[in-house]
Tab-separated table of C-alpha atoms in Angstrom:
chain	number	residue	atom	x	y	z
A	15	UNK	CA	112.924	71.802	119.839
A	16	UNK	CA	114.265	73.957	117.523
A	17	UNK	CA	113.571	78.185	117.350
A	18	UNK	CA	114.977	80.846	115.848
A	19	UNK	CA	114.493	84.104	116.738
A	20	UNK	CA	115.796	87.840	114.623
A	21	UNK	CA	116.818	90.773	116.403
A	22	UNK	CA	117.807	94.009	115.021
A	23	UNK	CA	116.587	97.897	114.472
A	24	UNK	CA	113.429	98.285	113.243
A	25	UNK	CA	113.999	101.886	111.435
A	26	UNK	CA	117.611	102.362	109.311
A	27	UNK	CA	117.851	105.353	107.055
A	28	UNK	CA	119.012	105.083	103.499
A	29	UNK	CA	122.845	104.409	103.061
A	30	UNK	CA	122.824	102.688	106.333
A	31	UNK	CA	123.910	99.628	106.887
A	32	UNK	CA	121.777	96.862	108.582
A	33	UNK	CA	122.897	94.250	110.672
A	34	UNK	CA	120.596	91.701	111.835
A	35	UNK	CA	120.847	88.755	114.347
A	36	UNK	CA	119.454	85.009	113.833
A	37	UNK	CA	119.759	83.475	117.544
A	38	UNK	CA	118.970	79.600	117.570
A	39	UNK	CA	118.664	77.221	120.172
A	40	UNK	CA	117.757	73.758	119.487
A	41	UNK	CA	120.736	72.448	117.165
A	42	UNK	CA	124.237	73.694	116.808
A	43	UNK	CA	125.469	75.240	113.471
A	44	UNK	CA	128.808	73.181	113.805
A	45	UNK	CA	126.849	69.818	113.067
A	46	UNK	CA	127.358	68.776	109.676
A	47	UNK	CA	124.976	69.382	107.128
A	48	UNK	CA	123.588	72.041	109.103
A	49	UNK	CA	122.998	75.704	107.521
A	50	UNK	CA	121.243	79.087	108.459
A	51	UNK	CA	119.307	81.266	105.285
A	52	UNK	CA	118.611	84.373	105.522
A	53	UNK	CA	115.336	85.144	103.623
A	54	UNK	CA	112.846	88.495	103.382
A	55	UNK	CA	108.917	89.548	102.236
A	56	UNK	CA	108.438	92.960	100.978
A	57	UNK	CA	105.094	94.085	101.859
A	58	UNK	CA	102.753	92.153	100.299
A	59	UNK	CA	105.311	90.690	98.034
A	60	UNK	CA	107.068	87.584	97.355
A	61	UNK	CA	109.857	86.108	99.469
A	62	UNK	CA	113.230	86.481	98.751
A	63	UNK	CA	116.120	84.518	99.249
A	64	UNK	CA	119.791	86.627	100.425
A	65	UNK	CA	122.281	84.110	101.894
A	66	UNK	CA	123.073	81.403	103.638
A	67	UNK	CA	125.983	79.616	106.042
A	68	UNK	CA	126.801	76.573	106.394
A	69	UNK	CA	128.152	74.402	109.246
A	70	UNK	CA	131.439	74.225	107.193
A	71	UNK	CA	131.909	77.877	106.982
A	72	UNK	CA	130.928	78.019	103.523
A	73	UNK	CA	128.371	80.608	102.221
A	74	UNK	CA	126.189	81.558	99.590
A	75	UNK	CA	124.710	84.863	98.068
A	76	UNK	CA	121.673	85.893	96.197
A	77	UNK	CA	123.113	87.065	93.067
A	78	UNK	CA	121.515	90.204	92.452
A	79	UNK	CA	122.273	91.244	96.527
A	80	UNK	CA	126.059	89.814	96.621
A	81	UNK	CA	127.703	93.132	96.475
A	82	UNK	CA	125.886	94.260	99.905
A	83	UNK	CA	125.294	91.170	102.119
A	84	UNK	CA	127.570	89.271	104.401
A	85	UNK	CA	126.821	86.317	106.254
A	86	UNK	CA	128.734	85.067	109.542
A	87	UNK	CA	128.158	83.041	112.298
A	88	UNK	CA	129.401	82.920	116.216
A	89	UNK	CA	128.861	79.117	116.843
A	90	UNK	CA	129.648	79.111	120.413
A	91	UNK	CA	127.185	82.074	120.860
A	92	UNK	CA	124.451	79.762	118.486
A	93	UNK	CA	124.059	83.208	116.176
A	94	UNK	CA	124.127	84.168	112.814
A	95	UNK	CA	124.674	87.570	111.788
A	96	UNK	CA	123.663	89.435	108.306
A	97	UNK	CA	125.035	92.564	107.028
A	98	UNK	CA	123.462	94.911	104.199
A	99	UNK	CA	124.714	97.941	103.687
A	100	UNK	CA	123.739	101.223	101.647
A	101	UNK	CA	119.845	99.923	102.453
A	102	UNK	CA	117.400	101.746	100.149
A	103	UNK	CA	113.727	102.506	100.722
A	104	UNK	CA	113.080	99.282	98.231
A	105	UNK	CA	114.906	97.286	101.052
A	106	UNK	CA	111.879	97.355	103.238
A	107	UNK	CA	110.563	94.176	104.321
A	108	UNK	CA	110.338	91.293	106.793
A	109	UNK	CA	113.156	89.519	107.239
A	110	UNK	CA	113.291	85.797	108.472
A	111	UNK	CA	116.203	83.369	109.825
A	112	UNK	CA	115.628	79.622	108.468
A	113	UNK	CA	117.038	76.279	109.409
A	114	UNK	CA	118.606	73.905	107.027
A	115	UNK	CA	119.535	69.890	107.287
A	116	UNK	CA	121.111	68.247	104.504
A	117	UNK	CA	118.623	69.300	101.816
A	118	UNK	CA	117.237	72.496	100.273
A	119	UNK	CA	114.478	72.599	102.531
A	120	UNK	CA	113.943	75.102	105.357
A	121	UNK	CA	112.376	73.576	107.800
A	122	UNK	CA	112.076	75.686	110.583
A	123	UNK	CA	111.739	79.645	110.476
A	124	UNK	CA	111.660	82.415	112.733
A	125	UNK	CA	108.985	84.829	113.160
A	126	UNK	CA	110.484	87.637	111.052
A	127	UNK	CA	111.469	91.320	111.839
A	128	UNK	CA	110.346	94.443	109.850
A	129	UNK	CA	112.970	96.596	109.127
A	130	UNK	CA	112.031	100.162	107.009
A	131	UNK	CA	113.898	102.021	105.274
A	132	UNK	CA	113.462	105.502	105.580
A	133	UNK	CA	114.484	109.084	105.922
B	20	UNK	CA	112.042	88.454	90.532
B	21	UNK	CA	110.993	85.368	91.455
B	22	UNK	CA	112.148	82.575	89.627
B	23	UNK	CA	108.995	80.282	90.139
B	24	UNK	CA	105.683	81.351	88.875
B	25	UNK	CA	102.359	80.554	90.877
B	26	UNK	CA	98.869	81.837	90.461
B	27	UNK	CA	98.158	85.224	92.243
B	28	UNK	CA	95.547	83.486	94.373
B	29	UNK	CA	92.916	80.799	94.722
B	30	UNK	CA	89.606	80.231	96.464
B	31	UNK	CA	87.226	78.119	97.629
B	32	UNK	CA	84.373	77.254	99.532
B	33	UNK	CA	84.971	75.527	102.695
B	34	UNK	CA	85.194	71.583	102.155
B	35	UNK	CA	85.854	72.257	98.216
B	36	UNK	CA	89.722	71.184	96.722
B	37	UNK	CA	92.123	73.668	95.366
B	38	UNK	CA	95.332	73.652	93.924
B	39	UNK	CA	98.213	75.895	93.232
B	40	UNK	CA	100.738	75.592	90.262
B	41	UNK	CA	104.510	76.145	90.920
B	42	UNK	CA	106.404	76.451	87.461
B	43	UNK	CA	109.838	76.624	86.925
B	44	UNK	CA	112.665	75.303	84.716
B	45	UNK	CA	115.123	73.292	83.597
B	46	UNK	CA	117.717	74.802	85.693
B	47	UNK	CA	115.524	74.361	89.442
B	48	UNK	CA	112.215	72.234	88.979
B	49	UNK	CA	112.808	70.322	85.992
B	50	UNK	CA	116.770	69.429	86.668
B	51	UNK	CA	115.587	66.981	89.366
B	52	UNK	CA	115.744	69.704	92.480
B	53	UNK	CA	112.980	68.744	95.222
B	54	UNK	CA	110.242	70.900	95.663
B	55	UNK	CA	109.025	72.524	99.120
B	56	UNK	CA	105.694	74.328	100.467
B	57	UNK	CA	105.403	77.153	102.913
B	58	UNK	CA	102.061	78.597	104.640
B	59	UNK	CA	102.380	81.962	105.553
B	60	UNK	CA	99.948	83.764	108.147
B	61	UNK	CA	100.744	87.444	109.277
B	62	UNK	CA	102.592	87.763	112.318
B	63	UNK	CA	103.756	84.184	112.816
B	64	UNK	CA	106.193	81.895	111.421
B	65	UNK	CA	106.552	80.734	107.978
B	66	UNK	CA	105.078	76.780	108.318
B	67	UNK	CA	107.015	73.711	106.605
B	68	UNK	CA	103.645	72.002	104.410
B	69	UNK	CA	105.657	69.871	102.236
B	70	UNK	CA	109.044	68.918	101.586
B	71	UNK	CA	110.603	66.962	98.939
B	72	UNK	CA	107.449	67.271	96.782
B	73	UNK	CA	105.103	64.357	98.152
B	74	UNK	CA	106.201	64.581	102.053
B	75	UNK	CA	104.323	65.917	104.722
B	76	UNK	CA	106.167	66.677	108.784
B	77	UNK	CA	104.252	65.691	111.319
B	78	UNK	CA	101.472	67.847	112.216
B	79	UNK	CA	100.549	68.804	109.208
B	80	UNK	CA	97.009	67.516	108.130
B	81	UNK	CA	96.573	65.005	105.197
B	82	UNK	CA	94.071	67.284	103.551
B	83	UNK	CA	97.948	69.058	102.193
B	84	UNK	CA	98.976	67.204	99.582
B	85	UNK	CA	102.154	67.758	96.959
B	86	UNK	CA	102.885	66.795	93.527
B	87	UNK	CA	105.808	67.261	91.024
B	88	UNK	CA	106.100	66.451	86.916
B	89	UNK	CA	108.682	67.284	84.852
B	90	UNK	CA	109.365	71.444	85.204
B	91	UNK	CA	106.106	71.858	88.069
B	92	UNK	CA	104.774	71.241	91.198
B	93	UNK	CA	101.547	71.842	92.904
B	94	UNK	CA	100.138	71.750	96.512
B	95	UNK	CA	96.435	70.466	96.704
B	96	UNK	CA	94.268	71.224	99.704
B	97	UNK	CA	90.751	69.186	100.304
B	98	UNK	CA	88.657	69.857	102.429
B	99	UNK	CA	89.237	73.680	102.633
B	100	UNK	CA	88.994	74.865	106.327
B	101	UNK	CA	88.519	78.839	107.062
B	102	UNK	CA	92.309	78.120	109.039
B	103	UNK	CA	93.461	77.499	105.867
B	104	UNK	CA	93.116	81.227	104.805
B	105	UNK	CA	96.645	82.012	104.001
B	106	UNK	CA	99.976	82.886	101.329
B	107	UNK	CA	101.217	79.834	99.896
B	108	UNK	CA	105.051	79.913	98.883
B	109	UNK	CA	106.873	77.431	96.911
B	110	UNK	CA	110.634	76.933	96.650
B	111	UNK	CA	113.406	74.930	95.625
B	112	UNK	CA	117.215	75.196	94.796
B	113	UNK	CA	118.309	76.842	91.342
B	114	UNK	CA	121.569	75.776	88.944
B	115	UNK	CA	122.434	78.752	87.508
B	116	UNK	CA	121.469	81.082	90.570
B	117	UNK	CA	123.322	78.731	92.731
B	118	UNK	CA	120.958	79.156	95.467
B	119	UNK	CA	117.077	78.930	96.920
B	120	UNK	CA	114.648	80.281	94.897
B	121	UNK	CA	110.610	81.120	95.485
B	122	UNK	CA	107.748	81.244	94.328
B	123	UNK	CA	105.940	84.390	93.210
B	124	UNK	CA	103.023	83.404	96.173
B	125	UNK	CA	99.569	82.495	96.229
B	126	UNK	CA	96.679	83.579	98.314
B	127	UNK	CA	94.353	81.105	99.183
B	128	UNK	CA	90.702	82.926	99.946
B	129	UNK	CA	88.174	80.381	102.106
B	130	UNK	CA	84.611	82.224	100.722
Protein backbone atom coordinates (compact mmCIF):
# COMPACT_ATOMS: atom_id res chain seq x y z
CA UNK A 1 0.00 0.00 0.00
CA UNK A 2 1.34 3.03 -0.92
CA UNK A 3 1.03 6.68 1.31
CA UNK A 4 2.55 9.68 1.33
CA UNK A 5 2.45 11.93 3.90
CA UNK A 6 3.91 16.17 4.00
CA UNK A 7 5.35 17.61 6.95
CA UNK A 8 6.52 21.03 7.43
CA UNK A 9 5.63 24.62 9.23
CA UNK A 10 2.43 25.72 8.81
CA UNK A 11 3.18 29.70 9.18
CA UNK A 12 6.63 31.15 7.23
CA UNK A 13 6.96 34.88 6.95
CA UNK A 14 7.78 36.57 3.70
CA UNK A 15 11.48 36.13 2.50
CA UNK A 16 11.58 32.89 4.29
CA UNK A 17 12.41 30.00 2.96
CA UNK A 18 10.18 26.83 3.13
CA UNK A 19 11.22 23.46 3.32
CA UNK A 20 8.80 20.77 3.19
CA UNK A 21 8.99 16.92 3.65
CA UNK A 22 7.21 14.12 1.36
CA UNK A 23 7.68 10.79 3.58
CA UNK A 24 6.54 7.56 1.60
CA UNK A 25 6.23 4.16 2.51
CA UNK A 26 4.95 1.67 0.17
CA UNK A 27 7.58 1.76 -2.83
CA UNK A 28 11.14 2.88 -2.88
CA UNK A 29 12.22 5.97 -4.97
CA UNK A 30 15.37 3.96 -6.22
CA UNK A 31 13.05 1.61 -8.42
CA UNK A 32 13.17 2.59 -11.86
CA UNK A 33 10.64 4.57 -13.36
CA UNK A 34 9.68 5.75 -10.11
CA UNK A 35 9.31 9.70 -9.36
CA UNK A 36 7.97 12.07 -6.54
CA UNK A 37 5.98 15.69 -7.76
CA UNK A 38 5.60 18.18 -5.79
CA UNK A 39 2.27 19.97 -6.55
CA UNK A 40 0.09 22.98 -4.63
CA UNK A 41 -3.80 24.61 -4.53
CA UNK A 42 -4.07 28.17 -3.66
CA UNK A 43 -7.20 28.73 -1.91
CA UNK A 44 -9.84 28.05 -3.97
CA UNK A 45 -7.63 27.99 -6.96
CA UNK A 46 -6.24 25.71 -9.42
CA UNK A 47 -3.43 23.23 -8.81
CA UNK A 48 -0.11 23.83 -9.62
CA UNK A 49 2.61 21.82 -10.62
CA UNK A 50 6.55 22.82 -8.95
CA UNK A 51 8.91 19.83 -9.40
CA UNK A 52 9.59 16.59 -9.51
CA UNK A 53 12.51 13.68 -8.84
CA UNK A 54 13.07 10.92 -10.30
CA UNK A 55 14.45 7.50 -9.27
CA UNK A 56 17.52 8.37 -11.47
CA UNK A 57 18.31 11.52 -9.73
CA UNK A 58 17.05 13.57 -12.41
CA UNK A 59 14.65 16.53 -11.77
CA UNK A 60 12.35 18.84 -13.18
CA UNK A 61 11.06 22.48 -12.47
CA UNK A 62 7.99 24.47 -13.09
CA UNK A 63 9.26 27.12 -15.24
CA UNK A 64 7.92 30.13 -13.85
CA UNK A 65 9.12 28.74 -9.99
CA UNK A 66 12.75 27.37 -11.16
CA UNK A 67 14.68 30.17 -9.68
CA UNK A 68 13.27 29.29 -6.00
CA UNK A 69 12.58 25.51 -5.76
CA UNK A 70 14.86 22.60 -5.17
CA UNK A 71 13.99 19.14 -5.14
CA UNK A 72 16.05 16.23 -3.31
CA UNK A 73 15.53 13.04 -2.05
CA UNK A 74 17.08 10.75 0.99
CA UNK A 75 16.24 7.24 -0.48
CA UNK A 76 17.33 5.25 2.38
CA UNK A 77 15.20 7.56 4.66
CA UNK A 78 12.07 7.02 1.77
CA UNK A 79 11.81 11.18 1.77
CA UNK A 80 11.68 13.82 -0.52
CA UNK A 81 12.45 17.21 0.41
CA UNK A 82 11.33 20.71 -1.35
CA UNK A 83 12.88 23.99 -0.89
CA UNK A 84 11.29 27.55 -1.77
CA UNK A 85 12.78 30.32 -0.71
CA UNK A 86 11.95 34.21 -0.51
CA UNK A 87 8.03 32.81 -0.07
CA UNK A 88 5.58 35.68 -0.69
CA UNK A 89 2.06 36.11 0.65
CA UNK A 90 0.90 34.81 -3.09
CA UNK A 91 2.76 31.53 -2.05
CA UNK A 92 -0.05 30.49 0.17
CA UNK A 93 -1.56 27.28 -0.49
CA UNK A 94 -1.84 23.52 0.03
CA UNK A 95 0.82 21.71 -0.90
CA UNK A 96 0.71 17.92 -1.91
CA UNK A 97 3.49 15.05 -2.46
CA UNK A 98 2.45 12.69 -5.55
CA UNK A 99 3.61 9.33 -6.75
CA UNK A 100 4.74 8.61 -10.21
CA UNK A 101 5.31 5.08 -12.28
CA UNK A 102 6.48 5.19 -15.68
CA UNK A 103 3.88 7.62 -17.04
CA UNK A 104 2.68 11.18 -16.42
CA UNK A 105 0.14 10.12 -14.15
CA UNK A 106 0.09 10.68 -10.38
CA UNK A 107 -1.40 8.11 -8.98
CA UNK A 108 -1.26 8.35 -5.49
CA UNK A 109 -1.24 11.73 -3.39
CA UNK A 110 -0.86 12.81 0.00
CA UNK A 111 -3.25 14.67 1.99
CA UNK A 112 -1.68 18.13 1.58
CA UNK A 113 -0.29 20.74 4.10
CA UNK A 114 -1.28 24.48 4.28
CA UNK A 115 1.47 26.59 4.52
CA UNK A 116 0.69 30.76 4.81
CA UNK A 117 2.57 33.20 4.15
CA UNK A 118 2.49 35.96 6.34
CA UNK A 119 3.87 38.73 8.44
CA UNK B 1 -1.80 30.03 -15.23
CA UNK B 2 -3.06 26.98 -16.01
CA UNK B 3 -2.33 25.61 -19.19
CA UNK B 4 -5.63 23.52 -19.61
CA UNK B 5 -8.92 25.21 -19.68
CA UNK B 6 -12.12 23.55 -18.04
CA UNK B 7 -15.50 24.96 -17.26
CA UNK B 8 -15.74 26.84 -13.86
CA UNK B 9 -18.31 24.30 -12.71
CA UNK B 10 -21.14 21.95 -13.55
CA UNK B 11 -24.33 20.62 -12.00
CA UNK B 12 -26.79 18.30 -11.89
CA UNK B 13 -29.54 16.62 -10.42
CA UNK B 14 -28.84 13.42 -8.80
CA UNK B 15 -29.03 10.42 -11.41
CA UNK B 16 -28.65 13.12 -14.41
CA UNK B 17 -25.04 12.92 -16.70
CA UNK B 18 -22.54 15.66 -16.78
CA UNK B 19 -19.48 16.34 -18.38
CA UNK B 20 -16.47 18.50 -18.10
CA UNK B 21 -14.25 19.80 -21.04
CA UNK B 22 -10.40 19.78 -20.66
CA UNK B 23 -8.79 21.87 -23.60
CA UNK B 24 -5.41 22.20 -24.37
CA UNK B 25 -2.92 22.22 -27.27
CA UNK B 26 -0.77 21.07 -29.59
CA UNK B 27 2.13 21.10 -27.35
CA UNK B 28 0.23 18.74 -24.21
CA UNK B 29 -3.29 17.33 -25.34
CA UNK B 30 -3.14 17.35 -28.93
CA UNK B 31 0.77 16.11 -29.34
CA UNK B 32 -0.41 12.62 -28.27
CA UNK B 33 0.27 13.18 -24.23
CA UNK B 34 -2.33 10.96 -22.13
CA UNK B 35 -4.81 12.61 -20.26
CA UNK B 36 -5.57 12.10 -16.36
CA UNK B 37 -8.58 12.98 -13.85
CA UNK B 38 -8.40 14.00 -10.25
CA UNK B 39 -11.43 14.37 -7.62
CA UNK B 40 -10.72 16.67 -5.08
CA UNK B 41 -12.74 16.83 -1.64
CA UNK B 42 -11.51 19.25 1.19
CA UNK B 43 -9.39 17.79 3.67
CA UNK B 44 -8.53 14.49 2.00
CA UNK B 45 -6.44 13.27 -0.70
CA UNK B 46 -6.49 14.18 -4.24
CA UNK B 47 -8.30 10.74 -5.92
CA UNK B 48 -6.81 9.05 -9.24
CA UNK B 49 -10.50 8.94 -11.58
CA UNK B 50 -8.89 8.29 -14.79
CA UNK B 51 -5.68 7.74 -16.26
CA UNK B 52 -4.54 7.51 -19.71
CA UNK B 53 -7.82 9.05 -20.95
CA UNK B 54 -10.31 5.94 -21.10
CA UNK B 55 -8.86 3.95 -17.87
CA UNK B 56 -10.37 3.66 -14.70
CA UNK B 57 -8.13 2.01 -11.14
CA UNK B 58 -9.90 -0.15 -9.33
CA UNK B 59 -12.38 1.25 -7.07
CA UNK B 60 -13.46 3.73 -8.94
CA UNK B 61 -17.19 3.36 -10.10
CA UNK B 62 -18.11 2.89 -13.85
CA UNK B 63 -20.51 5.77 -13.67
CA UNK B 64 -16.62 7.88 -14.32
CA UNK B 65 -15.99 7.73 -17.62
CA UNK B 66 -13.01 9.53 -19.89
CA UNK B 67 -12.67 10.59 -23.36
CA UNK B 68 -9.94 12.26 -25.54
CA UNK B 69 -10.08 13.83 -29.43
CA UNK B 70 -7.61 15.57 -31.02
CA UNK B 71 -6.51 18.83 -28.55
CA UNK B 72 -9.46 17.71 -25.55
CA UNK B 73 -10.58 15.52 -23.12
CA UNK B 74 -13.58 15.19 -20.97
CA UNK B 75 -14.68 13.17 -17.85
CA UNK B 76 -18.45 12.12 -17.93
CA UNK B 77 -20.27 11.17 -14.76
CA UNK B 78 -23.90 9.25 -14.94
CA UNK B 79 -25.74 8.71 -12.55
CA UNK B 80 -24.78 11.78 -10.38
CA UNK B 81 -24.60 10.75 -6.63
CA UNK B 82 -24.63 13.68 -3.81
CA UNK B 83 -20.77 11.87 -3.02
CA UNK B 84 -19.96 13.05 -6.14
CA UNK B 85 -20.04 16.76 -4.96
CA UNK B 86 -16.54 17.75 -5.64
CA UNK B 87 -13.38 19.84 -7.79
CA UNK B 88 -12.56 18.03 -10.79
CA UNK B 89 -8.83 18.53 -12.06
CA UNK B 90 -7.43 17.48 -15.27
CA UNK B 91 -3.76 17.09 -16.22
CA UNK B 92 -1.29 15.89 -18.50
CA UNK B 93 2.44 16.45 -19.51
CA UNK B 94 3.39 19.68 -21.62
CA UNK B 95 6.32 20.01 -24.59
CA UNK B 96 7.33 23.25 -24.28
CA UNK B 97 6.86 23.55 -20.35
CA UNK B 98 8.66 20.34 -20.06
CA UNK B 99 6.58 19.27 -17.26
CA UNK B 100 2.84 18.40 -15.70
CA UNK B 101 0.38 20.72 -16.35
CA UNK B 102 -3.49 21.23 -14.91
CA UNK B 103 -6.42 22.06 -15.46
CA UNK B 104 -8.01 25.36 -14.46
CA UNK B 105 -10.75 23.00 -12.17
CA UNK B 106 -14.25 22.32 -12.19
CA UNK B 107 -16.84 22.18 -9.52
CA UNK B 108 -19.31 19.71 -9.85
CA UNK B 109 -22.69 20.93 -7.78
CA UNK B 110 -25.25 17.70 -7.05
CA UNK B 111 -28.73 20.11 -6.77
Amino acid sequence: QITLKESGPTLVKPTQTLTLTCTFSGFSLSTSGVGVAWIRQPPGKALEWLAIIYWDDDKAYSPSLKSRVSITKDTSKNQVVLTMTDMDPVDTATYYCAHRQDTSVLDYWGQGTLVTVSS
Amino acid sequence: QSVLTQPPSVSGAPGQRVTISCTGSSSNIGTGYDVHWYQLLPGTAPKLLIYANTNRPSGVPDRFSGSKSGTSASLAITGLQPEDEADYFCQSYDNNLRGFVFGTGTKVTVL
